[in-house]
CSV table of C-alpha atoms and ligand atoms in Angstrom, one decimal:
chain,number,residue,atom,x,y,z
A,156,MET,CA,0.0,0.0,0.0
A,157,ARG,CA,1.2,3.5,-0.8
A,158,ILE,CA,0.1,7.0,0.0
A,159,THR,CA,-1.6,8.4,-3.1
A,160,ASP,CA,-3.0,11.7,-1.9
A,161,ALA,CA,-2.5,14.1,1.0
A,162,LYS,CA,-4.6,17.2,1.2
A,163,VAL,CA,-5.1,20.1,3.6
A,164,ILE,CA,-8.7,21.1,4.5
A,165,VAL,CA,-9.2,24.5,6.2
A,166,THR,CA,-12.7,25.1,7.6
A,167,SER,CA,-14.2,27.5,10.0
A,168,PRO,CA,-17.5,26.1,11.5
A,169,GLY,CA,-17.5,28.8,14.2
A,170,ARG,CA,-13.7,28.7,14.5
A,171,ASN,CA,-10.8,27.7,12.3
A,172,PHE,CA,-9.6,24.2,12.0
A,173,VAL,CA,-6.9,22.8,9.7
A,174,THR,CA,-7.1,19.1,8.9
A,175,LEU,CA,-4.8,16.8,6.9
A,176,LYS,CA,-6.4,14.0,5.0
A,177,ILE,CA,-4.2,11.1,3.7
A,178,THR,CA,-5.5,8.6,1.1
A,179,THR,CA,-3.8,5.3,0.3
A,180,SER,CA,-3.7,3.2,-2.9
A,181,ASP,CA,-6.2,0.8,-1.2
A,182,GLY,CA,-8.7,3.7,-0.7
A,183,VAL,CA,-8.2,3.8,3.1
A,184,THR,CA,-8.2,7.4,4.4
A,185,GLY,CA,-6.8,8.8,7.7
A,186,ILE,CA,-7.1,12.3,9.1
A,187,GLY,CA,-5.0,14.4,11.5
A,188,ASP,CA,-5.6,17.8,13.2
A,189,ALA,CA,-3.2,20.5,12.2
A,190,THR,CA,-4.8,23.5,14.0
A,191,LEU,CA,-2.5,26.1,15.5
A,192,ASN,CA,-4.8,28.8,16.9
A,193,GLY,CA,-4.2,32.2,15.4
A,194,ARG,CA,-1.5,30.9,13.1
A,195,GLU,CA,-3.5,28.4,11.1
A,196,LEU,CA,-2.4,29.2,7.6
A,197,ALA,CA,1.3,28.8,8.5
A,198,VAL,CA,0.8,25.1,9.2
A,199,ALA,CA,-1.6,24.7,6.2
A,200,SER,CA,1.2,26.1,4.0
A,201,TYR,CA,3.9,24.0,5.7
A,202,LEU,CA,1.9,20.9,5.0
A,203,ARG,CA,0.7,21.8,1.5
A,204,ASP,CA,3.9,23.3,0.2
A,205,HIS,CA,6.6,21.2,2.0
A,206,VAL,CA,5.2,18.0,3.5
A,207,CYS,CA,2.4,16.7,1.3
A,208,PRO,CA,4.7,16.3,-1.8
A,209,LEU,CA,7.0,14.1,0.4
A,210,LEU,CA,4.2,11.8,1.4
A,211,ILE,CA,3.1,10.6,-2.0
A,212,GLY,CA,4.4,7.1,-2.7
A,213,ARG,CA,5.4,6.4,0.9
A,214,ASP,CA,4.3,3.3,2.8
A,215,PRO,CA,1.6,4.5,5.2
A,216,ALA,CA,2.5,1.6,7.6
A,217,ARG,CA,5.9,3.2,8.4
A,218,ILE,CA,4.7,5.6,11.0
A,219,GLU,CA,7.9,5.9,13.1
A,220,ASP,CA,10.1,6.1,10.0
A,221,THR,CA,7.9,8.9,8.5
A,222,TRP,CA,8.0,10.8,11.8
A,223,GLN,CA,11.8,10.6,11.8
A,224,TYR,CA,11.9,11.5,8.1
A,225,LEU,CA,9.9,14.7,8.7
A,226,TYR,CA,11.7,15.6,11.9
A,227,ARG,CA,15.3,15.0,10.9
A,228,GLY,CA,14.7,15.7,7.3
A,229,ALA,CA,13.5,19.2,7.8
A,230,TYR,CA,16.9,20.1,9.3
A,231,TRP,CA,15.1,22.9,11.3
A,232,ARG,CA,13.9,21.0,14.3
A,233,ARG,CA,11.0,21.5,16.7
A,234,GLY,CA,8.8,24.7,16.9
A,235,PRO,CA,5.0,24.8,16.9
A,236,VAL,CA,4.5,25.0,13.2
A,237,THR,CA,6.8,22.1,12.3
A,238,MET,CA,5.6,19.9,15.2
A,239,THR,CA,1.9,20.6,14.4
A,240,ALA,CA,2.5,19.6,10.8
A,241,ILE,CA,4.3,16.4,11.8
A,242,ALA,CA,1.5,15.7,14.3
A,243,ALA,CA,-1.1,15.9,11.6
A,244,VAL,CA,0.8,13.3,9.4
A,245,ASP,CA,1.4,11.0,12.4
A,246,THR,CA,-2.2,11.1,13.6
A,247,ALA,CA,-3.5,10.4,10.1
A,248,LEU,CA,-1.1,7.4,9.7
A,249,TRP,CA,-2.3,6.0,13.1
A,250,ASP,CA,-5.9,6.4,11.9
A,251,ILE,CA,-5.0,4.4,8.7
A,252,LYS,CA,-3.1,1.8,10.7
A,253,GLY,CA,-6.2,1.2,12.9
A,254,LYS,CA,-8.5,1.0,9.9
A,255,VAL,CA,-6.3,-1.5,8.2
A,256,ALA,CA,-6.0,-3.6,11.3
A,257,GLY,CA,-9.7,-3.3,12.0
A,258,LEU,CA,-8.9,-2.0,15.5
A,259,PRO,CA,-9.4,1.2,17.5
A,260,VAL,CA,-6.1,2.9,17.8
A,261,TYR,CA,-5.9,2.4,21.6
A,262,GLN,CA,-5.7,-1.4,21.0
A,263,LEU,CA,-2.5,-0.8,18.9
A,264,LEU,CA,-1.1,1.2,21.9
A,265,GLY,CA,-1.4,-1.7,24.3
A,266,GLY,CA,-5.1,-1.7,25.0
A,267,ARG,CA,-7.1,-0.2,27.9
A,268,SER,CA,-5.5,0.7,31.2
A,269,ARG,CA,-8.8,2.1,32.5
A,270,ASP,CA,-12.6,2.0,31.8
A,271,GLY,CA,-13.0,5.7,31.0
A,272,VAL,CA,-11.1,9.0,30.7
A,273,THR,CA,-11.8,11.4,33.5
A,274,VAL,CA,-12.3,14.8,32.1
A,275,TYR,CA,-12.7,18.3,33.4
A,276,GLY,CA,-15.1,21.0,32.2
A,277,HIS,CA,-14.7,24.8,32.4
A,278,ALA,CA,-16.9,26.7,34.9
A,279,ASN,CA,-16.4,30.5,34.6
A,280,GLY,CA,-18.2,33.7,35.5
A,281,GLU,CA,-17.6,37.4,36.1
A,282,THR,CA,-18.4,37.0,39.8
A,283,ILE,CA,-17.8,34.1,42.3
A,284,PRO,CA,-21.6,33.4,42.7
A,285,GLU,CA,-21.8,33.1,38.9
A,286,VAL,CA,-18.9,30.6,38.9
A,287,LEU,CA,-20.6,28.6,41.6
A,288,ASP,CA,-23.8,28.3,39.5
A,289,GLU,CA,-21.7,27.2,36.5
A,290,VAL,CA,-19.9,24.5,38.7
A,291,ALA,CA,-23.3,23.3,39.7
A,292,LYS,CA,-24.3,22.8,36.1
A,293,TYR,CA,-21.2,20.6,35.5
A,294,VAL,CA,-21.8,18.6,38.7
A,295,ASP,CA,-25.4,18.0,37.4
A,296,LEU,CA,-24.0,16.8,34.1
A,297,GLY,CA,-21.9,14.2,36.0
A,298,TYR,CA,-18.5,15.8,35.9
A,299,ARG,CA,-16.0,14.8,38.6
A,300,ALA,CA,-13.6,17.6,37.9
A,301,VAL,CA,-14.1,21.3,37.0
A,302,ARG,CA,-11.8,24.1,36.2
A,303,VAL,CA,-12.8,27.4,37.9
A,304,GLN,CA,-12.0,30.9,36.5
A,305,CYS,CA,-13.6,34.1,37.6
A,306,GLY,CA,-13.5,37.8,36.6
A,307,VAL,CA,-11.1,40.1,38.5
A,308,PRO,CA,-12.8,43.2,39.9
A,309,GLY,CA,-11.4,46.3,38.2
A,310,LEU,CA,-10.3,44.4,35.0
A,311,ASP,CA,-12.6,44.5,32.0
A,312,ALA,CA,-11.7,41.1,30.6
A,313,THR,CA,-10.1,38.1,32.3
A,314,TYR,CA,-8.6,35.0,30.7
A,315,GLY,CA,-11.1,32.1,30.9
A,316,VAL,CA,-14.2,34.1,31.5
A,317,SER,CA,-16.7,34.5,28.7
A,318,GLY,CA,-20.3,35.2,27.9
A,319,ASP,CA,-20.7,31.9,26.0
A,320,LYS,CA,-20.2,29.4,28.9
A,321,MET,CA,-20.0,26.0,27.2
A,322,PHE,CA,-18.1,27.0,24.1
A,323,TYR,CA,-15.6,29.6,25.4
A,324,GLU,CA,-13.6,30.8,22.4
A,325,PRO,CA,-10.7,33.2,23.0
A,326,ALA,CA,-9.7,33.8,19.4
A,327,ASP,CA,-12.6,36.1,18.9
A,328,ALA,CA,-11.3,39.1,16.8
A,329,ARG,CA,-10.0,39.9,13.4
A,330,LEU,CA,-7.2,41.7,15.1
A,331,PRO,CA,-6.0,40.8,18.6
A,332,SER,CA,-8.2,42.4,21.3
A,333,GLU,CA,-6.3,43.9,24.2
A,334,ALA,CA,-6.9,42.9,27.8
A,335,THR,CA,-5.4,44.5,31.0
A,336,TRP,CA,-3.9,42.7,33.9
A,337,SER,CA,-3.2,43.3,37.5
A,338,THR,CA,-1.5,40.5,39.4
A,339,GLU,CA,-2.3,42.2,42.8
A,340,ARG,CA,-6.1,42.1,42.0
A,341,TYR,CA,-6.0,38.6,40.6
A,342,LEU,CA,-4.1,37.3,43.7
A,343,ARG,CA,-6.8,38.7,45.9
A,344,VAL,CA,-9.7,37.0,44.2
A,345,VAL,CA,-8.5,33.4,43.6
A,346,PRO,CA,-8.3,32.3,47.2
A,347,GLU,CA,-11.9,33.7,47.7
A,348,LEU,CA,-13.0,31.7,44.7
A,349,PHE,CA,-11.5,28.4,46.0
A,350,ALA,CA,-12.9,29.0,49.4
A,351,ALA,CA,-16.4,29.5,48.0
A,352,VAL,CA,-16.2,26.5,45.7
A,353,ARG,CA,-15.1,24.2,48.6
A,354,ASP,CA,-17.7,25.7,50.9
A,355,ARG,CA,-20.5,24.9,48.5
A,356,PHE,CA,-19.3,21.7,46.9
A,357,GLY,CA,-17.1,20.1,49.5
A,358,TYR,CA,-13.9,18.2,48.7
A,359,ASP,CA,-15.1,15.3,46.5
A,360,LEU,CA,-15.0,17.4,43.4
A,361,HIS,CA,-11.6,17.9,41.7
A,362,VAL,CA,-11.1,21.7,41.3
A,363,LEU,CA,-8.6,23.0,38.8
A,364,HIS,CA,-7.4,26.5,37.9
A,365,ASP,CA,-5.4,28.0,35.0
A,366,ILE,CA,-3.1,30.9,35.7
A,367,HIS,CA,-2.3,31.2,32.0
A,368,HIS,CA,1.4,32.1,32.3
A,369,ARG,CA,0.9,35.3,34.2
A,370,LEU,CA,2.8,35.1,37.5
A,371,THR,CA,6.5,35.1,38.5
A,372,PRO,CA,7.7,32.0,40.4
A,373,ILE,CA,7.6,33.6,43.8
A,374,GLU,CA,4.0,34.9,43.1
A,375,ALA,CA,2.9,31.5,42.0
A,376,ALA,CA,4.6,29.9,45.1
A,377,GLY,CA,2.7,32.3,47.3
A,378,LEU,CA,-0.6,31.5,45.6
A,379,GLY,CA,0.0,27.8,45.7
A,380,ALA,CA,0.7,28.0,49.5
A,381,ARG,CA,-2.5,30.0,50.1
A,382,LEU,CA,-4.6,27.6,48.1
A,383,GLN,CA,-3.2,24.4,49.6
A,384,GLU,CA,-5.9,24.2,52.3
A,385,TYR,CA,-8.5,24.0,49.4
A,386,ARG,CA,-6.8,21.1,47.8
A,387,PRO,CA,-6.6,22.2,44.2
A,388,PHE,CA,-6.3,19.3,41.7
A,389,TRP,CA,-3.7,21.6,40.0
A,390,LEU,CA,-2.6,25.0,39.2
A,391,GLU,CA,-1.9,25.3,35.5
A,392,ASP,CA,0.8,27.3,33.7
A,393,PRO,CA,1.7,29.3,36.8
A,394,VAL,CA,4.6,31.0,35.0
A,395,PRO,CA,5.9,31.0,31.4
A,396,ALA,CA,7.9,27.8,31.1
A,397,GLU,CA,10.9,28.9,29.1
A,398,LEU,CA,12.9,29.3,32.3
A,399,GLN,CA,12.3,26.0,33.9
A,400,ASP,CA,14.5,26.6,36.9
A,401,GLY,CA,11.8,28.9,38.1
A,402,PHE,CA,9.6,25.9,38.9
A,403,ARG,CA,12.1,24.8,41.5
A,404,LEU,CA,11.2,28.0,43.4
A,405,ILE,CA,7.5,27.1,43.3
A,406,ARG,CA,8.2,23.6,44.6
A,407,GLN,CA,10.2,25.0,47.6
A,408,HIS,CA,7.1,26.7,48.9
A,409,THR,CA,4.0,24.6,48.1
A,410,THR,CA,2.7,21.1,47.6
A,411,THR,CA,-0.1,22.3,45.4
A,412,PRO,CA,0.2,20.2,42.2
A,413,ILE,CA,1.5,22.0,39.1
A,414,ALA,CA,0.4,21.4,35.5
A,415,VAL,CA,2.3,22.7,32.5
A,416,GLY,CA,2.8,22.0,28.8
A,417,GLU,CA,0.0,23.2,26.4
A,418,VAL,CA,2.4,25.3,24.5
A,419,PHE,CA,5.1,22.7,24.4
A,420,ASN,CA,5.8,21.0,21.2
A,421,SER,CA,8.6,18.5,21.9
A,422,ILE,CA,10.0,16.3,24.6
A,423,TRP,CA,12.8,18.7,24.9
A,424,ASP,CA,10.5,21.4,26.2
A,425,CYS,CA,9.5,19.4,29.2
A,426,GLU,CA,12.5,17.2,29.7
A,427,GLN,CA,13.9,19.2,32.7
A,428,LEU,CA,10.6,19.8,34.3
A,429,ILE,CA,9.9,16.0,34.2
A,430,ARG,CA,13.4,14.8,35.0
A,431,GLU,CA,13.6,17.0,38.1
A,432,GLN,CA,10.0,16.3,39.1
A,433,LEU,CA,9.2,20.0,39.1
A,434,ILE,CA,5.7,19.4,37.8
A,435,ASP,CA,2.9,16.9,38.5
A,436,TYR,CA,1.0,16.9,35.2
A,437,ILE,CA,2.2,17.3,31.6
A,438,ARG,CA,-0.3,19.0,29.4
A,439,ALA,CA,1.2,18.5,26.0
A,440,THR,CA,-1.3,17.1,23.5
A,441,VAL,CA,-1.4,15.3,20.2
A,442,VAL,CA,-1.8,18.2,17.8
A,443,HIS,CA,1.0,20.4,19.0
A,444,ALA,CA,3.5,17.9,20.3
A,445,GLY,CA,4.3,15.8,17.2
A,446,GLY,CA,1.3,13.4,17.2
A,447,ILE,CA,0.6,10.1,18.9
A,448,THR,CA,4.1,8.8,18.3
A,449,HIS,CA,5.9,11.7,20.0
A,450,LEU,CA,3.4,12.3,22.8
A,451,ARG,CA,3.6,8.7,23.8
A,452,ARG,CA,7.3,9.2,24.2
A,453,ILE,CA,6.7,12.3,26.4
A,454,PHE,CA,4.2,10.3,28.5
A,455,ASP,CA,6.6,7.4,28.9
A,456,LEU,CA,9.3,9.8,30.1
A,457,ALA,CA,6.8,11.3,32.5
A,458,ALA,CA,5.8,7.9,33.8
A,459,LEU,CA,9.3,7.3,35.0
A,460,HIS,CA,9.3,10.5,37.0
A,461,HIS,CA,5.9,10.3,38.8
A,462,VAL,CA,4.4,12.8,36.4
A,463,ARG,CA,0.9,12.1,35.1
A,464,THR,CA,-0.8,13.3,32.0
A,465,GLY,CA,-3.3,16.1,31.7
A,466,SER,CA,-3.7,16.9,28.0
A,467,HIS,CA,-4.8,20.2,26.7
A,468,GLY,CA,-8.3,19.9,25.2
A,469,ALA,CA,-9.5,23.4,24.4
A,470,THR,CA,-12.0,24.1,21.6
A,471,ASP,CA,-9.2,25.1,19.2
A,472,LEU,CA,-8.1,21.5,19.2
A,473,SER,CA,-10.4,19.8,16.7
A,474,PRO,CA,-12.4,16.6,17.4
A,475,VAL,CA,-9.7,14.9,15.5
A,476,CYS,CA,-7.2,15.8,18.1
A,477,MET,CA,-9.6,14.9,20.9
A,478,SER,CA,-10.2,11.5,19.4
A,479,ALA,CA,-6.5,10.8,19.1
A,480,ALA,CA,-5.8,12.1,22.7
A,481,LEU,CA,-8.5,9.8,24.1
A,482,HIS,CA,-6.9,6.7,22.5
A,483,LEU,CA,-3.6,7.6,24.3
A,484,ASP,CA,-5.4,8.6,27.5
A,485,ILE,CA,-7.2,5.2,27.8
A,486,ALA,CA,-4.0,3.3,27.2
A,487,VAL,CA,-1.1,4.9,29.0
A,488,PRO,CA,-0.4,3.8,32.6
A,489,ASN,CA,0.2,7.4,34.0
A,490,PHE,CA,-3.0,9.1,32.8
A,491,GLY,CA,-4.1,11.9,35.1
A,492,ILE,CA,-7.0,13.9,33.6
A,493,GLN,CA,-8.1,15.2,30.2
A,494,GLU,CA,-9.4,18.7,29.5
A,495,TYR,CA,-12.7,18.6,27.7
A,496,MET,CA,-14.2,21.8,26.3
A,497,ARG,CA,-17.2,20.9,24.2
A,498,HIS,CA,-17.2,21.9,20.6
A,499,THR,CA,-20.2,23.6,19.0
A,500,GLU,CA,-22.8,21.7,17.1
A,501,ALA,CA,-21.5,23.1,13.9
A,502,THR,CA,-18.0,21.8,14.6
A,503,ASP,CA,-19.3,18.4,15.7
A,504,GLU,CA,-21.3,18.1,12.4
A,505,VAL,CA,-18.1,18.8,10.3
A,506,PHE,CA,-16.2,16.3,12.4
A,507,PRO,CA,-18.6,13.4,13.1
A,508,HIS,CA,-17.0,11.3,15.9
A,509,GLY,CA,-17.6,8.3,18.0
A,510,TYR,CA,-16.2,9.4,21.4
A,511,HIS,CA,-18.9,10.2,24.0
A,512,PHE,CA,-19.3,11.5,27.5
A,513,ALA,CA,-20.9,9.6,30.3
A,514,ASP,CA,-20.7,10.0,34.1
A,515,GLY,CA,-17.7,12.3,34.1
A,516,TYR,CA,-15.8,10.2,31.6
A,517,LEU,CA,-15.1,10.4,27.9
A,518,HIS,CA,-15.0,7.1,26.1
A,519,PRO,CA,-13.0,6.7,22.9
A,520,SER,CA,-14.6,5.4,19.8
A,521,GLU,CA,-14.7,1.6,19.3
A,522,GLU,CA,-14.5,2.1,15.5
A,523,PRO,CA,-11.3,1.0,13.7
A,524,GLY,CA,-8.8,3.8,13.6
A,525,LEU,CA,-9.5,7.0,15.5
A,526,GLY,CA,-13.3,7.0,15.0
A,527,VAL,CA,-13.5,10.5,13.6
A,528,GLU,CA,-14.1,11.8,10.1
A,529,ILE,CA,-14.4,15.1,8.3
A,530,ASP,CA,-17.4,15.9,6.2
A,531,GLU,CA,-15.7,17.7,3.4
A,532,ARG,CA,-18.8,19.0,1.7
A,533,LEU,CA,-20.0,20.6,4.9
A,534,ALA,CA,-16.5,21.8,5.7
A,535,ALA,CA,-16.4,23.7,2.4
A,536,ARG,CA,-19.4,25.7,3.5
A,537,TYR,CA,-17.3,27.4,6.2
A,538,PRO,CA,-14.4,29.3,4.7
A,539,TYR,CA,-11.4,30.4,6.7
A,540,GLU,CA,-11.9,33.5,8.9
A,541,PRO,CA,-8.9,35.4,10.2
A,542,ALA,CA,-9.0,35.4,14.0
A,543,TYR,CA,-6.4,36.2,16.7
A,544,LEU,CA,-6.0,35.4,20.3
A,545,PRO,CA,-6.0,38.4,22.6
A,546,VAL,CA,-2.9,40.2,23.9
A,547,ASN,CA,-2.5,41.4,27.5
A,548,ARG,CA,-1.1,44.6,29.0
A,549,LEU,CA,-0.3,45.6,32.6
A,550,MET,CA,-2.3,48.6,33.9
A,551,ASP,CA,0.5,50.9,32.9
A,552,GLY,CA,0.4,49.7,29.3
A,553,SER,CA,3.4,47.3,29.3
A,554,MET,CA,3.0,44.1,27.4
A,555,HIS,CA,2.4,41.1,29.5
A,556,ASN,CA,1.6,37.4,28.8
A,557,TRP,CA,-1.9,36.6,27.8
B,869,LIG,C1,-6.6,25.8,28.2
B,869,LIG,C2,-5.9,26.8,27.4
B,869,LIG,C3,-6.7,27.5,26.4
B,869,LIG,C4,-5.7,28.3,25.5
B,869,LIG,C5,-6.1,28.2,24.1
B,869,LIG,C6,-5.2,28.9,23.2
B,869,LIG,O1,-6.2,25.5,29.3
B,869,LIG,O2,-7.6,25.3,27.8
B,869,LIG,O3,-5.2,27.7,28.2
B,869,LIG,O4,-7.7,28.2,26.9
B,869,LIG,O5,-5.7,29.6,25.9
B,869,LIG,O6,-6.1,26.8,23.7
B,869,LIG,O7,-5.5,28.7,21.8
B,870,LIG,MG1,-4.4,26.4,29.8
């Protein structure tokens, strides 16, 4: 069997998604997510102009070899664009391998290690009472874990808080919108939020929070220490992770678990954090970290160092990525939790899939392959729409991390 076609499909059913579809000489097809929020067309071009021509004629069964060919063969290693493109190829080839074998991909990864994949939803609101009502909705739906984010008094927009509760979408403008940030005000509100959540829902529910790269290590250390009594499941992205020594400082002051990695794209981005046990959860996911092949390598390294998985699962990762992530989640020994932001109905229609939610768990599809397809005719009805993530400034106008 040979690869006879590789095409890139860009569609925007409410938000932009880039998908690679590979077809073989036997007529088997496989798809991979290639979406890089706010920079979608860079990956589309990387695939169309530089990768697809290399795939024609290759043996689709040689997944590892193709991964190495694209990684080493580019000469320019790593980076979000390259690794997202490689991820798309890798994911599509696993899909094909599963279809050819007649097995869901998780069976090819060693089979189930658990019955279901614990997921967390996003509860957010401008005020603490509003967040509590949102948490209640998730609890009613059966969720066992909820991420809580609330508005910061005095700031007009806060990361993670949106009008559209279920389908929160940060890339909402044709040019980046500008938010303002005050660490002092933020640090006052988060302990109040956690206290209120524990007061109303007790300690059985897992409660998570995303700092979104905004603090310094010592600020994060202080917050972790203050939140400890409320037993957060994790604090996510407390500081930007380029300077990984900073995490040691956090560790010296708090036992609140730390999760990092949604912007990582290779094992080298997390190697020190994992090896030195500076984090508890690694949040890399299939689409941005080189596909199933490379993410499994990251998860295996993590398993050796008591680090569990907590893959990114925001709405800008398509149902193709979510399907692939679930096959890994159900198979790896060191699974921790999976983020699950629901896609809109329009997105779900473009990407019909077999995974489903029940009792706080997601269950991967039992179909051969990944169990997700793209409806190309429908996809063509939603042309690409330029959209950017916001940027963030301190109160005095300095650029900060969004
Ligand atoms: C999360 C993430 C997202 C990102 C988004 C960027 O934890 O889900 O932080 O909200 O901001 O995926 O494209
Ligand atoms: Mg995050």
